[in-house]
PDB file of C-alpha atoms in Angstrom:
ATOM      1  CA  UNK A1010       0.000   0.000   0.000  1.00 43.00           C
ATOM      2  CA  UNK A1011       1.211   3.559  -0.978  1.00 43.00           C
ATOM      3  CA  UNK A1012       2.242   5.774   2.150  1.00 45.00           C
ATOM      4  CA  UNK A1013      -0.263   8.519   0.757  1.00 44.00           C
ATOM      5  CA  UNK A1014      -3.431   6.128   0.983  1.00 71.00           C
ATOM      6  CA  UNK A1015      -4.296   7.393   4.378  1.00 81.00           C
ATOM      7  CA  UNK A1016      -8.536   6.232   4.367  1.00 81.00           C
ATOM      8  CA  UNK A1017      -7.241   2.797   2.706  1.00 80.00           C
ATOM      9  CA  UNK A1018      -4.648   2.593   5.937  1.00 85.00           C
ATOM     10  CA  UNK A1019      -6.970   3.443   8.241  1.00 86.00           C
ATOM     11  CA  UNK A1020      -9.134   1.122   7.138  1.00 82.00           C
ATOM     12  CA  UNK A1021      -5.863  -1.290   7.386  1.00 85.00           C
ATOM     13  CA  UNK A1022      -5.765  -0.716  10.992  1.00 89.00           C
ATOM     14  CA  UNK A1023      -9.462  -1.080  11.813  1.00 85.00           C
ATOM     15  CA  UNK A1024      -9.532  -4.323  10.369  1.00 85.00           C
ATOM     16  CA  UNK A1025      -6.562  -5.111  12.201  1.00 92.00           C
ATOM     17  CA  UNK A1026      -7.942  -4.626  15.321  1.00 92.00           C
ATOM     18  CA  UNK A1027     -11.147  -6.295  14.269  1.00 87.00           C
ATOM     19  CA  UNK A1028      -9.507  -9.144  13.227  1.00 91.00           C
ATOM     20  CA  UNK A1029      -7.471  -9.340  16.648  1.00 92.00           C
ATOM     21  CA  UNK A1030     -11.360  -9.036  18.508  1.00 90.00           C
ATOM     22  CA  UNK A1031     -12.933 -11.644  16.705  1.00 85.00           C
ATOM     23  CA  UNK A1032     -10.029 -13.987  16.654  1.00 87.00           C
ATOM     24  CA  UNK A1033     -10.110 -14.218  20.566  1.00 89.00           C
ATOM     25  CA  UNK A1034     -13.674 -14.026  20.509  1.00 86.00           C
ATOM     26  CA  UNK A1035     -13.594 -17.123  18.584  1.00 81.00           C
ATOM     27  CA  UNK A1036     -10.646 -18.568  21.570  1.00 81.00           C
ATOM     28  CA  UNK A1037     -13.045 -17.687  23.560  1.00 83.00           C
ATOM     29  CA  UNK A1038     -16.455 -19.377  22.310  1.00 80.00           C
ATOM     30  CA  UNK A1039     -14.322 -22.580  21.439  1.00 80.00           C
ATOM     31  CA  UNK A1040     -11.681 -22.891  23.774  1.00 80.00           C
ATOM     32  CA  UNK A1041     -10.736 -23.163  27.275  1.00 80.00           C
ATOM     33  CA  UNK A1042      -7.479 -20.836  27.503  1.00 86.00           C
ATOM     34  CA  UNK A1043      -5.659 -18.589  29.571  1.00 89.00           C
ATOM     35  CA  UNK A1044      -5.161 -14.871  28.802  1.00 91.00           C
ATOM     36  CA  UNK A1045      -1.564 -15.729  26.456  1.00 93.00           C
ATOM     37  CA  UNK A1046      -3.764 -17.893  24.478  1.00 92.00           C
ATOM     38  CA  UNK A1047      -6.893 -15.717  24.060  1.00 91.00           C
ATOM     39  CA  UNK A1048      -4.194 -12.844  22.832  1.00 93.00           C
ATOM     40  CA  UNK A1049      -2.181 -15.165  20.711  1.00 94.00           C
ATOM     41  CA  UNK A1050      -5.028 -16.496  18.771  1.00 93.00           C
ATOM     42  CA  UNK A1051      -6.316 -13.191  17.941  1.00 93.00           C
ATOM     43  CA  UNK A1052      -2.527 -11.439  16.955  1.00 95.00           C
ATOM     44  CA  UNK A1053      -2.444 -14.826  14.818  1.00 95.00           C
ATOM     45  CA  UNK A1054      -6.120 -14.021  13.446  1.00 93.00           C
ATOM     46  CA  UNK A1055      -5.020 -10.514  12.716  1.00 94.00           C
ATOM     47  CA  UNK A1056      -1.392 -10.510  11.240  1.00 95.00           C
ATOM     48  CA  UNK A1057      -0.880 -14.320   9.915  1.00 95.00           C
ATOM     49  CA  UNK A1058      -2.575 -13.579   6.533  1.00 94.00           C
ATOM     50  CA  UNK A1059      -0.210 -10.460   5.806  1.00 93.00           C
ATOM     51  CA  UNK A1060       2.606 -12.750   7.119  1.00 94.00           C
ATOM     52  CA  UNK A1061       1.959 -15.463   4.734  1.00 95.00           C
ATOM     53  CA  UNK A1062       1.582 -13.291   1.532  1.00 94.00           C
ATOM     54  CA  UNK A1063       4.948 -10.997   3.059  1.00 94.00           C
ATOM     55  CA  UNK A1064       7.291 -14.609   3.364  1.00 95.00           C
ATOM     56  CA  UNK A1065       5.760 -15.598  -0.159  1.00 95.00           C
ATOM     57  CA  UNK A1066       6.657 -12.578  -2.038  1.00 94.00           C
ATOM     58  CA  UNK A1067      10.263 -12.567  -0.025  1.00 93.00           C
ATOM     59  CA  UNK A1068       9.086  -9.023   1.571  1.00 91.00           C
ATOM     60  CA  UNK A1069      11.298  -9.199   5.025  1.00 91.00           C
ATOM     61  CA  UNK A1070      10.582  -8.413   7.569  1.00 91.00           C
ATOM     62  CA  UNK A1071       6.601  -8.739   7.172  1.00 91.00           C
ATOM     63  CA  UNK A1072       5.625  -5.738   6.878  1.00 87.00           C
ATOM     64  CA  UNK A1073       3.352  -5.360  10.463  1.00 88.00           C
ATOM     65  CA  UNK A1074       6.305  -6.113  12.229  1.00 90.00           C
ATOM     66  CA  UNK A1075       7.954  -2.795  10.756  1.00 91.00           C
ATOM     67  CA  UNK A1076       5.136  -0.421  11.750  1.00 92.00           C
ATOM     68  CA  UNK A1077       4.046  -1.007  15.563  1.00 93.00           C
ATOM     69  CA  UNK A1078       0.359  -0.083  15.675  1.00 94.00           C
ATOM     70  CA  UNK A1079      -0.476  -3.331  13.623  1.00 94.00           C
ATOM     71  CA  UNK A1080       0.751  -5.609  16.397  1.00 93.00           C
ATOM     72  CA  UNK A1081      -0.011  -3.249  19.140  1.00 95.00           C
ATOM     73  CA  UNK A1082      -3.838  -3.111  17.712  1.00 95.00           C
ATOM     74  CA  UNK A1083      -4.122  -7.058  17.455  1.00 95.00           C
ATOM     75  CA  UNK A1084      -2.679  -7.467  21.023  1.00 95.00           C
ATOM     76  CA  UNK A1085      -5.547  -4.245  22.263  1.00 95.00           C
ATOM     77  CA  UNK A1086      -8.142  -6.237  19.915  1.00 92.00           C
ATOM     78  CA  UNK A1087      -7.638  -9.871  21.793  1.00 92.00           C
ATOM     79  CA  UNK A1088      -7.389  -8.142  25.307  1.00 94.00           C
ATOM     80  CA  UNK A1089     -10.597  -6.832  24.894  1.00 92.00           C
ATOM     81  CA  UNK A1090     -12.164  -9.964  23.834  1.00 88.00           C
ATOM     82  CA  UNK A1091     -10.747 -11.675  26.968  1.00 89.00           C
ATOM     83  CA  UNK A1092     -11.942  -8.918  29.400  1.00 89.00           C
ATOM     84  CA  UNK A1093     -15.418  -7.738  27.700  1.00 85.00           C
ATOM     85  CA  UNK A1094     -16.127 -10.988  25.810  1.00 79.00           C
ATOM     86  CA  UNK A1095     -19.812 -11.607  27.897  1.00 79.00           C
ATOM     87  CA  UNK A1096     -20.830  -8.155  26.751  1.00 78.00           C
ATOM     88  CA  UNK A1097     -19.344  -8.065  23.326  1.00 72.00           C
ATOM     89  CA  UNK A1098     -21.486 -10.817  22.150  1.00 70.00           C
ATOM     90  CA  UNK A1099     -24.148  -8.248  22.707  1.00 76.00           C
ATOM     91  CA  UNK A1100     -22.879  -6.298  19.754  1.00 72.00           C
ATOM     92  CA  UNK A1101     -22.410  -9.125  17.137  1.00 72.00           C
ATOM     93  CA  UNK A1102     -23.313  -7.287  14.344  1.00 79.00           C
ATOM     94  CA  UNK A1103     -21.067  -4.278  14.962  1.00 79.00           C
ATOM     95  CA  UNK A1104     -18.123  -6.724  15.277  1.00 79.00           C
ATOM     96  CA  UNK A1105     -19.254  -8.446  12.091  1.00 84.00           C
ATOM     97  CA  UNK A1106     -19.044  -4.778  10.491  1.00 86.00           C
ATOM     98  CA  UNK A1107     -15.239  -4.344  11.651  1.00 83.00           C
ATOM     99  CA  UNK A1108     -14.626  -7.822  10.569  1.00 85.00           C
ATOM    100  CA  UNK A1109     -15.989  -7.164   7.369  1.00 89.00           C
ATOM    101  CA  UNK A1110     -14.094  -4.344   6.632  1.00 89.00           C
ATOM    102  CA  UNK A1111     -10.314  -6.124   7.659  1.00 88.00           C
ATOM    103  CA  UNK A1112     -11.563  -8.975   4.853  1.00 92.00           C
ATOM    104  CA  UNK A1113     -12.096  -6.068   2.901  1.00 93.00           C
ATOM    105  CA  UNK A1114      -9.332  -4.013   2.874  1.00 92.00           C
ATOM    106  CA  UNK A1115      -6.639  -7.212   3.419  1.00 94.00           C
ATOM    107  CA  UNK A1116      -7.996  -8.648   0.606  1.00 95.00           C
ATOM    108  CA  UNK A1117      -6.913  -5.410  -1.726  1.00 94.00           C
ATOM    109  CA  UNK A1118      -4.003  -4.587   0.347  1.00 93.00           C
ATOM    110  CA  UNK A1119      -2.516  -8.234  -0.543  1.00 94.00           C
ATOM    111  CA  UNK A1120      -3.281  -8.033  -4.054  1.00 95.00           C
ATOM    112  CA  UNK A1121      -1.797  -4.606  -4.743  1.00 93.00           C
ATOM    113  CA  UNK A1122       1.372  -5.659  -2.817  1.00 93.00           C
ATOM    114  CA  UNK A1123       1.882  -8.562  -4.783  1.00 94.00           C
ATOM    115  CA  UNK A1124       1.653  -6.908  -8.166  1.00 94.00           C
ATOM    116  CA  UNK A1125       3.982  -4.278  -6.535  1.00 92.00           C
ATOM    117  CA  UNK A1126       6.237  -7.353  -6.308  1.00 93.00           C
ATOM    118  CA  UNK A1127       6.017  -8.037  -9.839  1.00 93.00           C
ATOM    119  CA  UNK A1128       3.771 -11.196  -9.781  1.00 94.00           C
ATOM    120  CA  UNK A1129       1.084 -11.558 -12.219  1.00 95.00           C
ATOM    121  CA  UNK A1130      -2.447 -11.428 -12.137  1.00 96.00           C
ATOM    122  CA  UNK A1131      -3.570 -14.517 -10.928  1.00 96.00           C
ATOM    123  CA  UNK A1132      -1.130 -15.012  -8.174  1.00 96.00           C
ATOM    124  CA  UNK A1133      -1.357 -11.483  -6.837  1.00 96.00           C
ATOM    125  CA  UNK A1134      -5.545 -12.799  -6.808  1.00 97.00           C
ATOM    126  CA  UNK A1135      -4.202 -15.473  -4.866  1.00 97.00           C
ATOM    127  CA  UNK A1136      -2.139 -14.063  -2.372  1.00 96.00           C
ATOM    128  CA  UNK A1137      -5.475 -11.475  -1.643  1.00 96.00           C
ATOM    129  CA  UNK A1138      -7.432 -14.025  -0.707  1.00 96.00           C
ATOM    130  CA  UNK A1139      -4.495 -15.437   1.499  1.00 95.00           C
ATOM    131  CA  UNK A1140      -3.820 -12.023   3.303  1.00 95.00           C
ATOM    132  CA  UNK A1141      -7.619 -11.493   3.734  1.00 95.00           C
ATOM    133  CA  UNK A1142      -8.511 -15.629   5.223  1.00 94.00           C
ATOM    134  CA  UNK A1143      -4.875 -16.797   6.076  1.00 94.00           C
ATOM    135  CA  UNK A1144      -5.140 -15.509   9.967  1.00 93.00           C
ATOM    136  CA  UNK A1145      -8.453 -17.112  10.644  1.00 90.00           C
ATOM    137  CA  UNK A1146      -7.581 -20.357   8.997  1.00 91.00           C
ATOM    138  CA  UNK A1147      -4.403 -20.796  11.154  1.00 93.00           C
ATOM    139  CA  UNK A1148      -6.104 -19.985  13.707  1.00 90.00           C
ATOM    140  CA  UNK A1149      -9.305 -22.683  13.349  1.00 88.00           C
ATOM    141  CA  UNK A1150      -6.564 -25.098  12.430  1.00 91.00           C
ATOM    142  CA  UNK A1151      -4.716 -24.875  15.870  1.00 90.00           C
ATOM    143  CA  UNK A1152      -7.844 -24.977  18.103  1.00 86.00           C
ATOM    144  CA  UNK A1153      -9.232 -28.321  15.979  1.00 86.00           C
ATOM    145  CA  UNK A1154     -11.625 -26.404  14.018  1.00 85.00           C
ATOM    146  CA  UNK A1155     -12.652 -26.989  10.442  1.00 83.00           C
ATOM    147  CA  UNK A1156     -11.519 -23.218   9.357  1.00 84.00           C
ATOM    148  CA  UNK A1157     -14.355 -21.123   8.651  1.00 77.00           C
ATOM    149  CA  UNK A1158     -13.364 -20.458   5.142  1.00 80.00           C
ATOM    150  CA  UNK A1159     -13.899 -24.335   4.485  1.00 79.00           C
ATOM    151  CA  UNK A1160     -17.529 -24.395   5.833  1.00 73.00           C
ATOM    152  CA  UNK A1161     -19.019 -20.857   6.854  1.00 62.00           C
ATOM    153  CA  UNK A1162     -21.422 -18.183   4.534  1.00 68.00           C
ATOM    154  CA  UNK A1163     -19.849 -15.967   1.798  1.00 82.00           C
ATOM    155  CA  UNK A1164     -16.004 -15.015   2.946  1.00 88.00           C
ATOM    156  CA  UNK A1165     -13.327 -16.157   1.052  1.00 90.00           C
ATOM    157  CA  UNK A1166     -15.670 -15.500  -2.039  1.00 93.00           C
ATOM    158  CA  UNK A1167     -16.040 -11.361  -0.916  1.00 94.00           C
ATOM    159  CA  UNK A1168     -12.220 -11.417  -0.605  1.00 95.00           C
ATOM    160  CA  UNK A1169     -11.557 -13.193  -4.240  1.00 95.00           C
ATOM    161  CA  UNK A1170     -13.577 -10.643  -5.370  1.00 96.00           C
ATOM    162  CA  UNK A1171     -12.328  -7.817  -4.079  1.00 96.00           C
ATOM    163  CA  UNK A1172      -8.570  -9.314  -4.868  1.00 97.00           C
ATOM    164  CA  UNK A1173      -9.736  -9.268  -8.413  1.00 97.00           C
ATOM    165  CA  UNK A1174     -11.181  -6.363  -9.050  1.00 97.00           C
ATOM    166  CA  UNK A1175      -7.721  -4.129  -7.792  1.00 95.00           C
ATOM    167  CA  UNK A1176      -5.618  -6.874 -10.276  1.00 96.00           C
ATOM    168  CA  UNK A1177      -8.424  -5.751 -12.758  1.00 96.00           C
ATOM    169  CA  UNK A1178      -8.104  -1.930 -12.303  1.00 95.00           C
ATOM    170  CA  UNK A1179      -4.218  -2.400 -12.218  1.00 93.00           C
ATOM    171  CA  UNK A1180      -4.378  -4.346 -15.477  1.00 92.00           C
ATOM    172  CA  UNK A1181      -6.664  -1.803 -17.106  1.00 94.00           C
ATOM    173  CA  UNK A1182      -4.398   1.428 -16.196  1.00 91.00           C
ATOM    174  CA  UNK A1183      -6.847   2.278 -13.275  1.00 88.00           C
ATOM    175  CA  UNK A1184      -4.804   1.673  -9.967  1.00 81.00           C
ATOM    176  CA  UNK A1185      -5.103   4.218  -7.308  1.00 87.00           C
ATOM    177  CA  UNK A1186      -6.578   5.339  -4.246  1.00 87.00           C
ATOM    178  CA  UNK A1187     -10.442   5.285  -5.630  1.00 90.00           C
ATOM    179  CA  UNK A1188      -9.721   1.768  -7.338  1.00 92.00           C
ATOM    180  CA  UNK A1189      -8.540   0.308  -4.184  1.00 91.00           C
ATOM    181  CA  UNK A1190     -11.319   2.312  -2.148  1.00 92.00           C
ATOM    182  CA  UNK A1191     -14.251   1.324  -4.575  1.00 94.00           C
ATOM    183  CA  UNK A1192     -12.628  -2.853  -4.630  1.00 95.00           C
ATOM    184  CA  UNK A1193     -12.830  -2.942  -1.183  1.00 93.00           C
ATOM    185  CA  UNK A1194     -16.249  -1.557  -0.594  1.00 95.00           C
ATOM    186  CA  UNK A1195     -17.794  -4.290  -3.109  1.00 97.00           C
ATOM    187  CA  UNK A1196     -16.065  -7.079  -0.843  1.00 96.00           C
ATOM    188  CA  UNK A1197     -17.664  -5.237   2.278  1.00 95.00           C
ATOM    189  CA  UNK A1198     -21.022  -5.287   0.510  1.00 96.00           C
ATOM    190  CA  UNK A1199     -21.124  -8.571  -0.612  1.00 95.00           C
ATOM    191  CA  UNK A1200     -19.834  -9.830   2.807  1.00 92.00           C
ATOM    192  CA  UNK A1201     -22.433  -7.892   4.617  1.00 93.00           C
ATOM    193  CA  UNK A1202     -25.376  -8.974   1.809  1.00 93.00           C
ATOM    194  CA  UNK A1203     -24.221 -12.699   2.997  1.00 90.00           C
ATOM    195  CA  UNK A1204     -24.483 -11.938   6.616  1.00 88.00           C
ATOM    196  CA  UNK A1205     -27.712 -10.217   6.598  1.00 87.00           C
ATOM    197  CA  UNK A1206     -29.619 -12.780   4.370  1.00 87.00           C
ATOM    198  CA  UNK A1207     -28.254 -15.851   5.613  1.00 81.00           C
ATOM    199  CA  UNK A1208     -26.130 -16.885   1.951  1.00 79.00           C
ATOM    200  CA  UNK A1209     -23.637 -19.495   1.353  1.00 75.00           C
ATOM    201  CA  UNK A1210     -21.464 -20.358  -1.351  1.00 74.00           C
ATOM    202  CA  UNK A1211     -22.722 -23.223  -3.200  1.00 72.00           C
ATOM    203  CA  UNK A1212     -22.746 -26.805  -1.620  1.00 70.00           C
ATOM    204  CA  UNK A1213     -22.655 -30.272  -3.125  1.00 72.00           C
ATOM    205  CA  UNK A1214     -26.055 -31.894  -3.415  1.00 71.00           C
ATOM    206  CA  UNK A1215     -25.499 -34.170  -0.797  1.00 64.00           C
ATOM    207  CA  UNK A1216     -24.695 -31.765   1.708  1.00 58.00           C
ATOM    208  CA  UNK A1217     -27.621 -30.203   1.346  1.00 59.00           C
ATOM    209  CA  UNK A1218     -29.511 -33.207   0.923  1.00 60.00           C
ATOM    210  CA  UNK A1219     -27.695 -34.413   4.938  1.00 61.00           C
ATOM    211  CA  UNK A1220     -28.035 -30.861   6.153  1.00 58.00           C
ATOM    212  CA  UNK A1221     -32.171 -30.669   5.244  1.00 59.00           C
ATOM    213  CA  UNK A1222     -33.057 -34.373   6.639  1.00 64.00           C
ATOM    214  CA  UNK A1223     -31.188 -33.430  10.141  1.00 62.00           C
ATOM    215  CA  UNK A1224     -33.155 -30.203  10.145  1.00 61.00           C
ATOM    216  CA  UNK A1225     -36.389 -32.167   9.155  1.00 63.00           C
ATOM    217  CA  UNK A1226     -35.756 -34.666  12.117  1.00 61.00           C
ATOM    218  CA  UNK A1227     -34.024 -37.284   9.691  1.00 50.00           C
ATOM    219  CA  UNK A1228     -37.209 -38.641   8.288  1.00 45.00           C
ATOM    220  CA  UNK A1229     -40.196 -37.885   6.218  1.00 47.00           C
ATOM    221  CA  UNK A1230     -43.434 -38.010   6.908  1.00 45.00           C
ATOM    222  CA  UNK A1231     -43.645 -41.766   6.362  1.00 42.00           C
ATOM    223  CA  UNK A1232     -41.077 -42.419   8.995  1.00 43.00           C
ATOM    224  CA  UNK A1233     -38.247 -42.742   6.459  1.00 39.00           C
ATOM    225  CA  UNK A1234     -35.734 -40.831   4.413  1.00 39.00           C
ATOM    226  CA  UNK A1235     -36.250 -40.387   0.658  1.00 37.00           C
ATOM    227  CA  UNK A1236     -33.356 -41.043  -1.182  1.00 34.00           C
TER     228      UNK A1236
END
């Protein structure tokens, strides 16, 4: 990201901090730990994505470990999930809007850093989506979780597109501030669409098929299930 793209970095930070909240408010919800492990989780949910794409492009030392208010906002964010995290739950959908806008602006922050590297379109795509998801699935993987980009609504979808869209405006001569800006808002949108209406990415028949008989009670009227 350019040093002048002040509302893009801002954004940058929020999201950081988001991502630090939720990823200890997940700790929370799923595990039993201590304070370390509560803050851990969410620093992991909040910086491993950017770490992943900075180690892949050979961009040493990642880059929130150069500039302290990324750290120091992911530690702040899983603190107050271990303190507050009975009365956060309260404010779901607030949290949902922070955590929204960190997929968001990751997602185009990743992509525009790797074409800044020089790759091409689709791994610069690729290494959005990782900078954007990469936190959270580390941090599902170490507390025995499927990761939520695996089985949960619309999210790694929002962040492909938004990863595609900057690679799009780059390719096109149309890279800047507004680009980035106007990517990242369509990933918040279609994040937030998912969220409010209940939407998932699609799902093999017989998932469906498993997940509607255990809602139905496993059996039809009859007393048996239909193939």
């Amino acid at each position: 990201m350019s040093s002048e793209s002040a509302p893009l970095f801002a954004l940058d930070l929020t999201g950081t901090f988001a991502f630090g909240l939720n990823g200890a408010l997940t700790a929370v919800r799923t595990t039993r730990l201590d304070v370390v492990g509560v803050v851990v989780l969410g620093m992991i949910t909040a910086l491993g994505g950017g770490f992943i794409r900075d180690v892949l492009i050979d961009s040493l030392p990642p880059a929130t470990l150069l500039d302290w208010r990324y750290y120091t906002l992911a530690t702040v964010g899983g603190l107050t999930a271990f303190a507050l995290s009975r009365h956060l739950r309260r404010i779901g959908t607030l949290i949902d809007v922070f955590d929204a806008i960190g997929l968001s602006t990751f997602a185009v922050i990743g992509a525009s850093k790797a074409l800044d590297s020089g790759l091409g379109a689709a791994p610069a795509i690729l290494l959005g989506v990782i900078t954007a998801v990469g936190g959270g699935t580390i941090r599902d993987t170490l507390v025995g979780q499927v990761p939520t980009v695996l089985r949960s609504g619309l999210y790694a979808i929002p962040a492909l597109v938004g990863a595609s869209l900057t690679v799009a405006a780059v390719e096109w001569g149309l890279g800047g501030l507004p680009a980035e800006l106007g990517a990242a808002s369509v990933c918040f949108l279609i994040r937030m669409v998912g969220l409010r209406f209940g939407l998932n990415a699609p799902e093999p028949p017989e998932t469906r098929r498993s997940r509607d008989r255990r809602r139905d009670g496993g059996a039809g009227e009859s007393g048996t299930e239909e193939d």
